mmCIF file of C-alpha atoms in Angstrom:
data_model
loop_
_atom_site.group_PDB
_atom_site.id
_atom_site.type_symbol
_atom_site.label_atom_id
_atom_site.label_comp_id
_atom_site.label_asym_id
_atom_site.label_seq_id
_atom_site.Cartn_x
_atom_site.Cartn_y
_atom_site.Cartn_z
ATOM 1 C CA UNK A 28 0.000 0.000 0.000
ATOM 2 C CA UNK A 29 2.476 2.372 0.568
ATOM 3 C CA UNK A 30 6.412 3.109 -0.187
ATOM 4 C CA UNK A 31 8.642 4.772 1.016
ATOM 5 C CA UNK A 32 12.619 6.039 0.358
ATOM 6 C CA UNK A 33 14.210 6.493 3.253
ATOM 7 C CA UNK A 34 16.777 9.505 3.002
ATOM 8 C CA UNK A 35 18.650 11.605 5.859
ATOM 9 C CA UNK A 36 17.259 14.780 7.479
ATOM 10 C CA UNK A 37 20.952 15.859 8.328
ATOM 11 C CA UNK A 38 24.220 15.471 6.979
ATOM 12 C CA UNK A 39 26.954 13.561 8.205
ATOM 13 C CA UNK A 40 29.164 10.563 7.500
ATOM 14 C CA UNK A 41 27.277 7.318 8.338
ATOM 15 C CA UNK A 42 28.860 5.176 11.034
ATOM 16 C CA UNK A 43 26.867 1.938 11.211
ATOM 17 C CA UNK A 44 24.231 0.442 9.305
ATOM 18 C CA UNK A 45 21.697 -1.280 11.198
ATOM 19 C CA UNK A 46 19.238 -3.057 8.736
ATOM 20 C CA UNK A 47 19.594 -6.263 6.517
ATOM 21 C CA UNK A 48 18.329 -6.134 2.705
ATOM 22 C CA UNK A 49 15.127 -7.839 2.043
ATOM 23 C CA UNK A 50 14.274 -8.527 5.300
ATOM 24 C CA UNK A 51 11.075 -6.823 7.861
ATOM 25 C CA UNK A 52 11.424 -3.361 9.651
ATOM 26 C CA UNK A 53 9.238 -2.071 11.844
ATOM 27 C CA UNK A 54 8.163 1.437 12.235
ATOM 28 C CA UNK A 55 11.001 2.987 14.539
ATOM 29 C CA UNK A 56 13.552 0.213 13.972
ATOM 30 C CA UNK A 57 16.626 2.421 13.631
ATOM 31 C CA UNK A 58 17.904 1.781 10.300
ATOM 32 C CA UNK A 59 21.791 3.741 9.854
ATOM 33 C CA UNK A 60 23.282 5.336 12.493
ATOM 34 C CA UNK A 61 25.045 9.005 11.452
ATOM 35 C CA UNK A 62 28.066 10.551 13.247
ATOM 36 C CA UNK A 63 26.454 12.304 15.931
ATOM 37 C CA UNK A 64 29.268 14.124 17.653
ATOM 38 C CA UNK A 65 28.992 17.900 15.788
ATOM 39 C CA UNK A 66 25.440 17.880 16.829
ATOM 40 C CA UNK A 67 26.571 16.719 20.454
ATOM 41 C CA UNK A 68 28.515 20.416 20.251
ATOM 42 C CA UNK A 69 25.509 22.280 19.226
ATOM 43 C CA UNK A 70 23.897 20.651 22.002
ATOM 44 C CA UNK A 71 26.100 21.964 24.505
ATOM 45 C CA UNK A 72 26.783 24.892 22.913
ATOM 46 C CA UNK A 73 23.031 25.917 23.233
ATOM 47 C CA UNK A 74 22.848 24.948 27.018
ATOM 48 C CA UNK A 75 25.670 26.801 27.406
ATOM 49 C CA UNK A 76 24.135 29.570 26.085
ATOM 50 C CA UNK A 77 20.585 29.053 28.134
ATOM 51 C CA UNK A 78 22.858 28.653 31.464
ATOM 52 C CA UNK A 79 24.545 32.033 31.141
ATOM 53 C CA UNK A 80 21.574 34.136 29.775
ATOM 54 C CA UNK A 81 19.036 32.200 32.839
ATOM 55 C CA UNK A 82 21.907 34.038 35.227
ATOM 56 C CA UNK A 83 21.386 37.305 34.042
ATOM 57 C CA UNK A 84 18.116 37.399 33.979
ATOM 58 C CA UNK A 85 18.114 36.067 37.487
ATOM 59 C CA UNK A 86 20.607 39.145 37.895
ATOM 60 C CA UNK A 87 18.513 41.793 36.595
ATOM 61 C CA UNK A 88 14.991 40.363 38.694
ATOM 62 C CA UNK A 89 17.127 40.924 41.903
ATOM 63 C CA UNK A 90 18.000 44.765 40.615
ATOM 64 C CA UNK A 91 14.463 45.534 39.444
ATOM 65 C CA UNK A 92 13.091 44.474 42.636
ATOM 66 C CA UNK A 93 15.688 46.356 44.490
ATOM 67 C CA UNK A 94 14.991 49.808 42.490
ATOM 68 C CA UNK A 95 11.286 49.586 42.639
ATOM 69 C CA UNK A 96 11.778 49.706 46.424
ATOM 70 C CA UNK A 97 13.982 52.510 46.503
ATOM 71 C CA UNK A 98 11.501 54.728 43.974
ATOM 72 C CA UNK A 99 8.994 53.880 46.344
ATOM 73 C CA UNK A 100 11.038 56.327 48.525
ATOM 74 C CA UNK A 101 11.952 58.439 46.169
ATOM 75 C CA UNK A 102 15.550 57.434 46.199
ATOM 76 C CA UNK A 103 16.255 56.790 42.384
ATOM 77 C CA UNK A 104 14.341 58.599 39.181
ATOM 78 C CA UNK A 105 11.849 56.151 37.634
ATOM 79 C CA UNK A 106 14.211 55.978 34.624
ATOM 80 C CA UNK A 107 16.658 53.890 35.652
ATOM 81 C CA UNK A 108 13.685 51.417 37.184
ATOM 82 C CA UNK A 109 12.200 51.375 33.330
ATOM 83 C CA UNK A 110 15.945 50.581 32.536
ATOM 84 C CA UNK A 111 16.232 47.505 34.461
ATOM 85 C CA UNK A 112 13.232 46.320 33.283
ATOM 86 C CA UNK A 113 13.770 46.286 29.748
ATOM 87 C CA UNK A 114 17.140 45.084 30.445
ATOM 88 C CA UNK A 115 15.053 41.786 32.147
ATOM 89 C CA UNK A 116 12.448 41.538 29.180
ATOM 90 C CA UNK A 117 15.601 41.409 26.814
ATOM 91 C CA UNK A 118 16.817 38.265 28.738
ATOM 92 C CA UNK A 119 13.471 36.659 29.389
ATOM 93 C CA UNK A 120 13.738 37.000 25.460
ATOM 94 C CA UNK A 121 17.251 35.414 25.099
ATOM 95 C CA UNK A 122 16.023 32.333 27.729
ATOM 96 C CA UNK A 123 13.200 31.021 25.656
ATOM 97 C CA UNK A 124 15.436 31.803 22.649
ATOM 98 C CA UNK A 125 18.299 29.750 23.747
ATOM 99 C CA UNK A 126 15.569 26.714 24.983
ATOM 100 C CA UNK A 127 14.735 27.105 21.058
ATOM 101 C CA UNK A 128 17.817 26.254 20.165
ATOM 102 C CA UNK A 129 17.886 23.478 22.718
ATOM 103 C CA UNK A 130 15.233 21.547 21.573
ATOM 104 C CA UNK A 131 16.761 22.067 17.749
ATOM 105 C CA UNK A 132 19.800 20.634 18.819
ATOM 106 C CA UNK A 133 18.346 17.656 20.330
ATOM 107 C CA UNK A 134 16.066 17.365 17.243
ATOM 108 C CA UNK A 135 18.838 17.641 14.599
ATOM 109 C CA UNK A 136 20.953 15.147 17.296
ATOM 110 C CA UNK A 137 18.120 12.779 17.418
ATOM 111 C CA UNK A 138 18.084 13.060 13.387
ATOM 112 C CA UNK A 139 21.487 10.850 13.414
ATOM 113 C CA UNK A 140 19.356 7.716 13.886
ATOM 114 C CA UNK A 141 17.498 7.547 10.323
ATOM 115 C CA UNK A 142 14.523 5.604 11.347
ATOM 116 C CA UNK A 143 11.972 3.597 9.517
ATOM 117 C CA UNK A 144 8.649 5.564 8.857
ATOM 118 C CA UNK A 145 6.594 2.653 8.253
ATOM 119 C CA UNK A 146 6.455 -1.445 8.890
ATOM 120 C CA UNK A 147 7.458 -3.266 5.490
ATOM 121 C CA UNK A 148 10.260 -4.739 3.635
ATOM 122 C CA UNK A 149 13.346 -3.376 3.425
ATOM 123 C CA UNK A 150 15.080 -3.259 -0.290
ATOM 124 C CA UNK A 151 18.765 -3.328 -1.492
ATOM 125 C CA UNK A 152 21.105 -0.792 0.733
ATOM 126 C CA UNK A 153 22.202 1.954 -1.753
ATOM 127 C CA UNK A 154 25.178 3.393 0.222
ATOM 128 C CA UNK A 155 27.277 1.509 2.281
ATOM 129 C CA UNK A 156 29.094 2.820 6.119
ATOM 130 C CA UNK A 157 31.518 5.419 5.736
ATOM 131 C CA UNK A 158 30.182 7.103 3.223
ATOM 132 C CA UNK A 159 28.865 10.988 3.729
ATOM 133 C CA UNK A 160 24.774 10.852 2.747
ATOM 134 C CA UNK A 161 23.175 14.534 2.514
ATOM 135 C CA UNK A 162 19.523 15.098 2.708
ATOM 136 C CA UNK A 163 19.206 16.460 -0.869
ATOM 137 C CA UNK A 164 20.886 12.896 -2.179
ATOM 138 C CA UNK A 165 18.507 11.774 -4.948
ATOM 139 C CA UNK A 166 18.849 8.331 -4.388
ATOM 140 C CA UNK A 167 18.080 7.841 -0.630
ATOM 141 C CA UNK A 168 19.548 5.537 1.684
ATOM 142 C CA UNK A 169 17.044 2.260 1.053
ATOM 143 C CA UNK A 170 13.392 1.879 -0.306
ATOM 144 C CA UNK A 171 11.150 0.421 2.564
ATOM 145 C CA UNK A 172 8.033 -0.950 0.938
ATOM 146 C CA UNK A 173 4.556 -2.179 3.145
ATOM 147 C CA UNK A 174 3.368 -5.638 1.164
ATOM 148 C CA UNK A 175 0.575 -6.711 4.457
ATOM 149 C CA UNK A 176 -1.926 -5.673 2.883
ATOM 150 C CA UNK A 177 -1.175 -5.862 -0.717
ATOM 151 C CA UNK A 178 -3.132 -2.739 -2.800
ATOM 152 C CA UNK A 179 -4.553 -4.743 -6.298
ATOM 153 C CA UNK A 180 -4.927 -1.991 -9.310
ATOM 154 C CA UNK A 181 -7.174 -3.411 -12.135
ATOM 155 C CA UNK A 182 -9.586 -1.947 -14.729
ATOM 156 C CA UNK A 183 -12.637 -2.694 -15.948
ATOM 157 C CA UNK A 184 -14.692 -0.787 -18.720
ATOM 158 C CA UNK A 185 -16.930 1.862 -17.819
ATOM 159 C CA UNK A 186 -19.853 0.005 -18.910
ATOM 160 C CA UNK A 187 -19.551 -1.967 -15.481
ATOM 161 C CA UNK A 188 -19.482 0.754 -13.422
ATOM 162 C CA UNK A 189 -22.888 1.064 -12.411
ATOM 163 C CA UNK A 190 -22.876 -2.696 -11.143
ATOM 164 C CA UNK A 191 -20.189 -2.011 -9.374
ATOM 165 C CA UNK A 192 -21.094 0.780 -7.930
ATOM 166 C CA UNK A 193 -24.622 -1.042 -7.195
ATOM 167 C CA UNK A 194 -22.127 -3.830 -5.531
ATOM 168 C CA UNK A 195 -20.180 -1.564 -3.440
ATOM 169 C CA UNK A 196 -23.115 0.569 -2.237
ATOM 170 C CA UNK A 197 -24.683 -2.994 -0.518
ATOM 171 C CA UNK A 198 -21.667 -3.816 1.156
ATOM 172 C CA UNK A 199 -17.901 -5.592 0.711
ATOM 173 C CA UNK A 200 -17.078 -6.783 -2.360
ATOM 174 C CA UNK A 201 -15.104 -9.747 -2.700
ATOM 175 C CA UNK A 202 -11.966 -9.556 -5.031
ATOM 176 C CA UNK A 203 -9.520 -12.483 -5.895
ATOM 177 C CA UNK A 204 -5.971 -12.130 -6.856
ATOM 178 C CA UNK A 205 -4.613 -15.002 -9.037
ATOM 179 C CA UNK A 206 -1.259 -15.752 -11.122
ATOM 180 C CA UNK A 207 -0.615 -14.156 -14.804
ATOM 181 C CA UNK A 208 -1.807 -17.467 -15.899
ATOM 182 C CA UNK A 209 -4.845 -18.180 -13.849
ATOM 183 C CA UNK A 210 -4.224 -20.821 -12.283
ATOM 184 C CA UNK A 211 -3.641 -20.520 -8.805
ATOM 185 C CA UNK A 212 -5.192 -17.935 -6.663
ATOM 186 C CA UNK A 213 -3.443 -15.806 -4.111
ATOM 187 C CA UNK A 214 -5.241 -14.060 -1.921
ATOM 188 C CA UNK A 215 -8.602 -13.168 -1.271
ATOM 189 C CA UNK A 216 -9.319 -9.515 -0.356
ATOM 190 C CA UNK A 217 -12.320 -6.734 -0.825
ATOM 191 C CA UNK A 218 -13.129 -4.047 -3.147
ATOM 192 C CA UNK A 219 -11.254 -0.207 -1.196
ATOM 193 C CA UNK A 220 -11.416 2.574 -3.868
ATOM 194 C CA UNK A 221 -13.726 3.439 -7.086
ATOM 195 C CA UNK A 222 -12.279 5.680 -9.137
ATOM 196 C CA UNK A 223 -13.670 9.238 -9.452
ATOM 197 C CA UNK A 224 -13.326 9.348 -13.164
ATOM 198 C CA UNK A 225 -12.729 7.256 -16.282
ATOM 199 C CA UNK A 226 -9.716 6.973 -18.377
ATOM 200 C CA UNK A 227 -11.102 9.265 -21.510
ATOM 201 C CA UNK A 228 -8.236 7.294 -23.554
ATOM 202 C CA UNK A 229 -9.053 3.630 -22.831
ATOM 203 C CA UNK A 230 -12.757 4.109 -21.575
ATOM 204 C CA UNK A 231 -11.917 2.098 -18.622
ATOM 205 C CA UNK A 232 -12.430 2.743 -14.665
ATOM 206 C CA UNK A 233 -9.433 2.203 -12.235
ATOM 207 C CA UNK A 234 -9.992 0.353 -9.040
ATOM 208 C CA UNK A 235 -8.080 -0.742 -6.109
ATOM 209 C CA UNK A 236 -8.387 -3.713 -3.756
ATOM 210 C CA UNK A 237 -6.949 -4.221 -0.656
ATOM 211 C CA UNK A 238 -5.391 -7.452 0.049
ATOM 212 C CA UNK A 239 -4.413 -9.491 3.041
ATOM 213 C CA UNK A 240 -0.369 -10.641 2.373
ATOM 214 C CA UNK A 241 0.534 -12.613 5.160
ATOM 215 C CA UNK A 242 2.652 -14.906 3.431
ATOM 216 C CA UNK A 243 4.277 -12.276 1.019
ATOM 217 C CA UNK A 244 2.917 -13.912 -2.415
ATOM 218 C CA UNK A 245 2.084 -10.526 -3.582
ATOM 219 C CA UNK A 246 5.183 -8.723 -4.122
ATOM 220 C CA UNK A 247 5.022 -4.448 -5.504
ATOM 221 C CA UNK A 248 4.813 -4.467 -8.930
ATOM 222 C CA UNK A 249 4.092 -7.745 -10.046
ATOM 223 C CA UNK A 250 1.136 -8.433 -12.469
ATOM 224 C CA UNK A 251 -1.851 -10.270 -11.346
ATOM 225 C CA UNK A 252 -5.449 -11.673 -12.852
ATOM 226 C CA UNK A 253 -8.176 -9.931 -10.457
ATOM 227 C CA UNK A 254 -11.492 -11.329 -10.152
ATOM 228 C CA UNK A 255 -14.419 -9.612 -8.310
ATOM 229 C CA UNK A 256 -17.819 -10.761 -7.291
ATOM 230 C CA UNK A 257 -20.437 -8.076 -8.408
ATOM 231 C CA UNK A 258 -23.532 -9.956 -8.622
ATOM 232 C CA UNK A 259 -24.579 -14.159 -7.515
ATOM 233 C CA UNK A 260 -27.566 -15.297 -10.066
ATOM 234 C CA UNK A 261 -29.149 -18.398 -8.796
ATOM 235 C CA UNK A 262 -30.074 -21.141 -11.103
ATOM 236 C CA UNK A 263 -28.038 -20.042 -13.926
ATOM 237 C CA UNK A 264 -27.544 -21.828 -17.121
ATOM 238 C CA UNK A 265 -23.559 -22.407 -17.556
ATOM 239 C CA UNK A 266 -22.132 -23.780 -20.521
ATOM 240 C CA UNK A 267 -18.779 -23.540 -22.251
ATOM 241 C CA UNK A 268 -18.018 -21.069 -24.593
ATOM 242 C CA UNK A 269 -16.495 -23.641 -27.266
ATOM 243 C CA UNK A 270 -20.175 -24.712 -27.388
ATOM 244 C CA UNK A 271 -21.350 -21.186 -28.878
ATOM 245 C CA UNK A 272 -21.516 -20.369 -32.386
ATOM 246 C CA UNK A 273 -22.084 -17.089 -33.666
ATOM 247 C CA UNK A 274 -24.704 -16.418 -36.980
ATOM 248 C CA UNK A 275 -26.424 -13.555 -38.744
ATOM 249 C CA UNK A 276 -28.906 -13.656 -35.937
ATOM 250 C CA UNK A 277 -26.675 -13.829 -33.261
ATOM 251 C CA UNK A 278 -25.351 -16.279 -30.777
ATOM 252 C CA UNK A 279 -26.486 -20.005 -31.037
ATOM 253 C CA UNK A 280 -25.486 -23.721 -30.034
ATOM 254 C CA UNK A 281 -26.393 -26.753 -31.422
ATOM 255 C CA UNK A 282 -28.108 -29.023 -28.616
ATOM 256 C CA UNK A 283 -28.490 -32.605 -29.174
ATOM 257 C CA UNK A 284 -32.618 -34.266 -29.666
ATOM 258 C CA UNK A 285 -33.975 -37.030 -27.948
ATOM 259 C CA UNK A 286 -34.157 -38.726 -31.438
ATOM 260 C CA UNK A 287 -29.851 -37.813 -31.573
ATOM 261 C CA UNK A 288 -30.371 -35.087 -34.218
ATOM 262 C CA UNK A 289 -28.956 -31.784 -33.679
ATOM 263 C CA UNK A 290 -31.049 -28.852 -32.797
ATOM 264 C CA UNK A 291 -30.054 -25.106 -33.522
ATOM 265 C CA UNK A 292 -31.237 -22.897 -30.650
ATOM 266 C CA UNK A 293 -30.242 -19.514 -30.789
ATOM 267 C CA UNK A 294 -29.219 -17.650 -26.979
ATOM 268 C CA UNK A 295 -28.918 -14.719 -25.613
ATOM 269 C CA UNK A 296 -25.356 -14.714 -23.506
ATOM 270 C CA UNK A 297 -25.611 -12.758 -19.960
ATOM 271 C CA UNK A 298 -22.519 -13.058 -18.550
ATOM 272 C CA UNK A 299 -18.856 -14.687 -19.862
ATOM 273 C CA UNK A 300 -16.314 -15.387 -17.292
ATOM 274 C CA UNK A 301 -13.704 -17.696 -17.505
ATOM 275 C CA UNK A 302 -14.468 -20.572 -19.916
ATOM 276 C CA UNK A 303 -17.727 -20.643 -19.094
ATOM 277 C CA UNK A 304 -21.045 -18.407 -20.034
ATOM 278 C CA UNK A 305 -24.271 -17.829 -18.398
ATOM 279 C CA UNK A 306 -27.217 -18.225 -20.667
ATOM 280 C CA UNK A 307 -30.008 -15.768 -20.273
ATOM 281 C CA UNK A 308 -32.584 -17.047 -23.072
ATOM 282 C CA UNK A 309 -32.844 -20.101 -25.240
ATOM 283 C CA UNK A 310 -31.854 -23.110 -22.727
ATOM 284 C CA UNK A 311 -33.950 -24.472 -19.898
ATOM 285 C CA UNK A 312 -31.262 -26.714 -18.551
ATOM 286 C CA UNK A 313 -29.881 -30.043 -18.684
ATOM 287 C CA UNK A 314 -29.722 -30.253 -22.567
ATOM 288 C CA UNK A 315 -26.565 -31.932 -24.212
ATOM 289 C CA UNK A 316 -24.680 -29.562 -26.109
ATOM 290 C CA UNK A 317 -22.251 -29.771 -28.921
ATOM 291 C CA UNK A 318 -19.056 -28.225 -28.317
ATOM 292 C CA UNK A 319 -16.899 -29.608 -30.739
ATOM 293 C CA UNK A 320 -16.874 -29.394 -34.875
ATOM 294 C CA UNK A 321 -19.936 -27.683 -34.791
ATOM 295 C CA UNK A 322 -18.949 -27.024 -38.453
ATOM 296 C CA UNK A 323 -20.179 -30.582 -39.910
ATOM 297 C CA UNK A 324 -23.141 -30.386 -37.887
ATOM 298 C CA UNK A 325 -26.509 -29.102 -39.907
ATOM 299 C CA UNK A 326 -29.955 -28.932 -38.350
ATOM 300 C CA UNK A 327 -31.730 -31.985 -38.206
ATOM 301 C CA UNK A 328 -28.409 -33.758 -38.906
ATOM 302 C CA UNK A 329 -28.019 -36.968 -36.708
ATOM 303 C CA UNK A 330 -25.040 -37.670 -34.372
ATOM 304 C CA UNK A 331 -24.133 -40.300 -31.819
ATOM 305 C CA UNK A 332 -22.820 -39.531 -28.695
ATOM 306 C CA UNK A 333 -18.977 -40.945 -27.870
ATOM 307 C CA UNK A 334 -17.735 -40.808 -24.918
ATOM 308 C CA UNK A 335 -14.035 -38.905 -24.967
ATOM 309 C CA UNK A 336 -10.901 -41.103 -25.227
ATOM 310 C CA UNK A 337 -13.418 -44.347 -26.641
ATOM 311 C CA UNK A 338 -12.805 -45.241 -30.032
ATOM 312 C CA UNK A 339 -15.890 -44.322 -31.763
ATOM 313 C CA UNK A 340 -18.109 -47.057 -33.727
ATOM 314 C CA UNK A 341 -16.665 -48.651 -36.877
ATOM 315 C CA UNK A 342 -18.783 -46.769 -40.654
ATOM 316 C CA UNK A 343 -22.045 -48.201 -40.808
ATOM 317 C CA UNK A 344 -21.961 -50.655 -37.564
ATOM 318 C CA UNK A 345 -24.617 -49.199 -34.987
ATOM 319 C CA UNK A 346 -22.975 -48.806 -31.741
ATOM 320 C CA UNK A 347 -23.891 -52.388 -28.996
ATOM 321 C CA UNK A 348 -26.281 -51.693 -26.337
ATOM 322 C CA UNK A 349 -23.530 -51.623 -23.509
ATOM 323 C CA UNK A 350 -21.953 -49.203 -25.609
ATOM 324 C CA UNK A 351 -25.351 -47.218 -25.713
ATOM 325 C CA UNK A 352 -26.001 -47.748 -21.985
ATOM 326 C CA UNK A 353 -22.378 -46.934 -20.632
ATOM 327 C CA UNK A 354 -22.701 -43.412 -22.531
ATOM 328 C CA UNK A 355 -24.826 -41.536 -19.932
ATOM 329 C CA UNK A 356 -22.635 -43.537 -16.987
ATOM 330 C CA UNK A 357 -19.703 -41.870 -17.865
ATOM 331 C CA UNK A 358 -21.140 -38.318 -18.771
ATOM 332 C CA UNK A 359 -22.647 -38.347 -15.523
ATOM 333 C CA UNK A 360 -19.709 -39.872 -13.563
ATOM 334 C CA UNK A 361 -16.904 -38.101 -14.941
ATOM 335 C CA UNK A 362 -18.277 -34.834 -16.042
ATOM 336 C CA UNK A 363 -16.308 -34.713 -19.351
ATOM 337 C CA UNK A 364 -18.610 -34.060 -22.582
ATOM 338 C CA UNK A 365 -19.429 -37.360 -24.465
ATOM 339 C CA UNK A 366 -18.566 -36.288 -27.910
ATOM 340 C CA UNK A 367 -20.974 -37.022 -30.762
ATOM 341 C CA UNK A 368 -20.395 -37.623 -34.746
ATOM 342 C CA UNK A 369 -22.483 -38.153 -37.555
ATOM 343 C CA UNK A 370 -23.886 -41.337 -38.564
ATOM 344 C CA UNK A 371 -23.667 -44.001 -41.484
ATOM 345 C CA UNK A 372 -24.544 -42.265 -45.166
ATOM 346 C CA UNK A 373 -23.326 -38.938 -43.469
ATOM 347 C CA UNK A 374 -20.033 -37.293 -44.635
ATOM 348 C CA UNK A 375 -16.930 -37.619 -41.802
ATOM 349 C CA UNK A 376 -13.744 -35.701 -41.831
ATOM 350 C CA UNK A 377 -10.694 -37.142 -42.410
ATOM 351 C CA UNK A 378 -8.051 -36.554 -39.548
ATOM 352 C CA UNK A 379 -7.488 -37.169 -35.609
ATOM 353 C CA UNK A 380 -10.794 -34.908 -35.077
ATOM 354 C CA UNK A 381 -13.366 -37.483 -34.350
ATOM 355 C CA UNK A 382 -16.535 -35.559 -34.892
ATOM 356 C CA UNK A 383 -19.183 -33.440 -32.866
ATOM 357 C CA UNK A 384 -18.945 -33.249 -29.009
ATOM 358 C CA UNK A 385 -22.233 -32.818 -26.923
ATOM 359 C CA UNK A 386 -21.957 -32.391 -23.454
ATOM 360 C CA UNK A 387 -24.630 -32.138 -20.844
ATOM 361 C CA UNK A 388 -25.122 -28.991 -18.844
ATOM 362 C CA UNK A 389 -27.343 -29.313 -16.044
ATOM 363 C CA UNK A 390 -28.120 -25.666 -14.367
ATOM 364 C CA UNK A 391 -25.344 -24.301 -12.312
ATOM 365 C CA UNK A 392 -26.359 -21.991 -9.310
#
């Protein structure tokens, strides 16, 4: 979430280095240790300076008190009493002055110990002891970085900011962090900041997530795959996208009859995430799909199902009943799509590909 370089706020040579690269600090851990002995002098040069000006004024108290006593009897002119008490005004002056000067001292002396602002990660040392640091050194003297928690930044186009604005208006929205390839999640975290304003260039929203990083698998600046939970529909339809064909009349898949013939039924797609798409209109559940070469299929066309890894039925020798029966077993078991091809008298491909797959996809809350 945050980062910080860590530079001097006086200059000096530095005479011990108290951190190790790469490994936790806490907020206040002393990090380098500067020479501290010419702000040691200032130091005593300013009580010095306190101790001497605290006995005049003491001095000049004693006198005023004296002379107002003897104008009281006339004695002295009322002059030299107005005197005297300038003279103590000027070193009530000097005494908070030189307590000024005291406390910078001890701030400038206390400045020797660079200390770490924040609890994080340490990086790579960039100047070693010995060397003289100044506070207007570009570089700094290390980078201390806070990974736990991690801060996600991801996009999403501005067409999906009203549902998640919707989201983050009912309460805490869920956000997963996962590899660059998607296949192992990271952490688990929730929705922190909404942009105020979209990216005129890419049309896009930014948004930030804030993520528990206990065991440091989020490191700054890597690149992740975020995934956030807007919105749960119930009783969706879920089927693969390979399964989806697109026409002149928009999205459609080809769903496999009773009678095994295949059955255009055009969709209407509500959601895609992943591999897999929520159907909106067109499928009431639990029909077999094909998802593989849809292009031999033609309405009304028959195919027969075979189950993946089987070698399918010899030309124009029907498939046994066990073979028949053992279809639905393994769809049902396994959960892989049964693939289907076309029958005797129909044209087949030549090649590994062994035909249509159907698949059956039962509703998916």
């Amino acid at each position: 979430v945050q980062q910080v370089t860590v530079r001097p706020q006086v200059d000096g040579r530095i005479d011990k280095v108290l951190f190790v690269e790469g490994q936790p600090v806490k907020r206040g851990d002393v990090l380098v240790q500067i020479d501290p002995r010419p702000f040691l002098v200032a130091l005593h040069q300013a009580q010095g300076a306190l101790a001497r000006d605290k006995a005049q004024l003491e001095t000049n108290q004693a006198n005023l008190k004296r002379y107002e006593g003897l104008k009281a009897q006339n004695l002295v002119a009322g002059q030299q009493v107005e005197e005297i008490a300038g003279q103590v005004g000027q070193f009530e002056g000097a005494v908070k002055i030189d307590q000024a000067q005291i406390e910078n001292a001890q701030l400038q002396l206390d400045y020797t110990q660079v200390k770490a602002p924040l609890d994080g990660i340490a990086g790579v040392r960039q100047v070693d002891a010995g060397n003289l640091v100044r506070q207007t050194d570009a570089n700094g003297i290390v980078v201390i970085t806070q990974i736990d928690p991690a801060a996600v930044f991801f996009t999403l186009p501005q067409d999906q900011l009203a549902s998640v604005a919707q989201a983050l208006a009912r309460g805490d929205v869920p956000v997963e962090a996962y590899s660059r390839d998607g296949a192992t999640r990271l952490a688990t975290g929730k929705l922190a900041v909404l942009d105020n304003q979209v990216n005129q260039a890419t049309a896009t929203l930014r948004l930030k997530a804030l993520v528990p990083n206990a065991d440091r698998v989020l490191w700054p600046n890597a690149f992740v795959k975020a995934r956030m939970l807007v919105e749960t529909h119930k009783d969706a339809i879920v089927i693969p996208l390979v399964a989806i064909q697109r026409g002149p009349q928009g999205a459609y898949v080809y769903a496999v009859g009773p009678d095994n013939t295949a059955q255009m039924k055009p969709i209407t797609i509500a959601l895609t995430t992943g591999d897999v798409a929520v159907v909106g209109k067109g499928l009431s559940g639990g029909e077999k799909l094909i998802t593989e070469g849809q292009n031999q299929v033609r309405p009304g066309g028959r195919v027969q199902p075979v189950v993946p890894g089987a070698a399918p039925a010899a030309p124009g020798r029907p498939a046994g009943p066990d073979r028949r029966r053992r279809g639905p077993e393994a769809e049902q078991g396994s959960g892989a799509p049964p693939a289907v091809r076309p029958e005797s008298g129909q044209t087949r491909p030549r090649g590994p590909a062994t035909g249509p797959t159907a698949s059956n996809q039962p509703a998916a809350p």
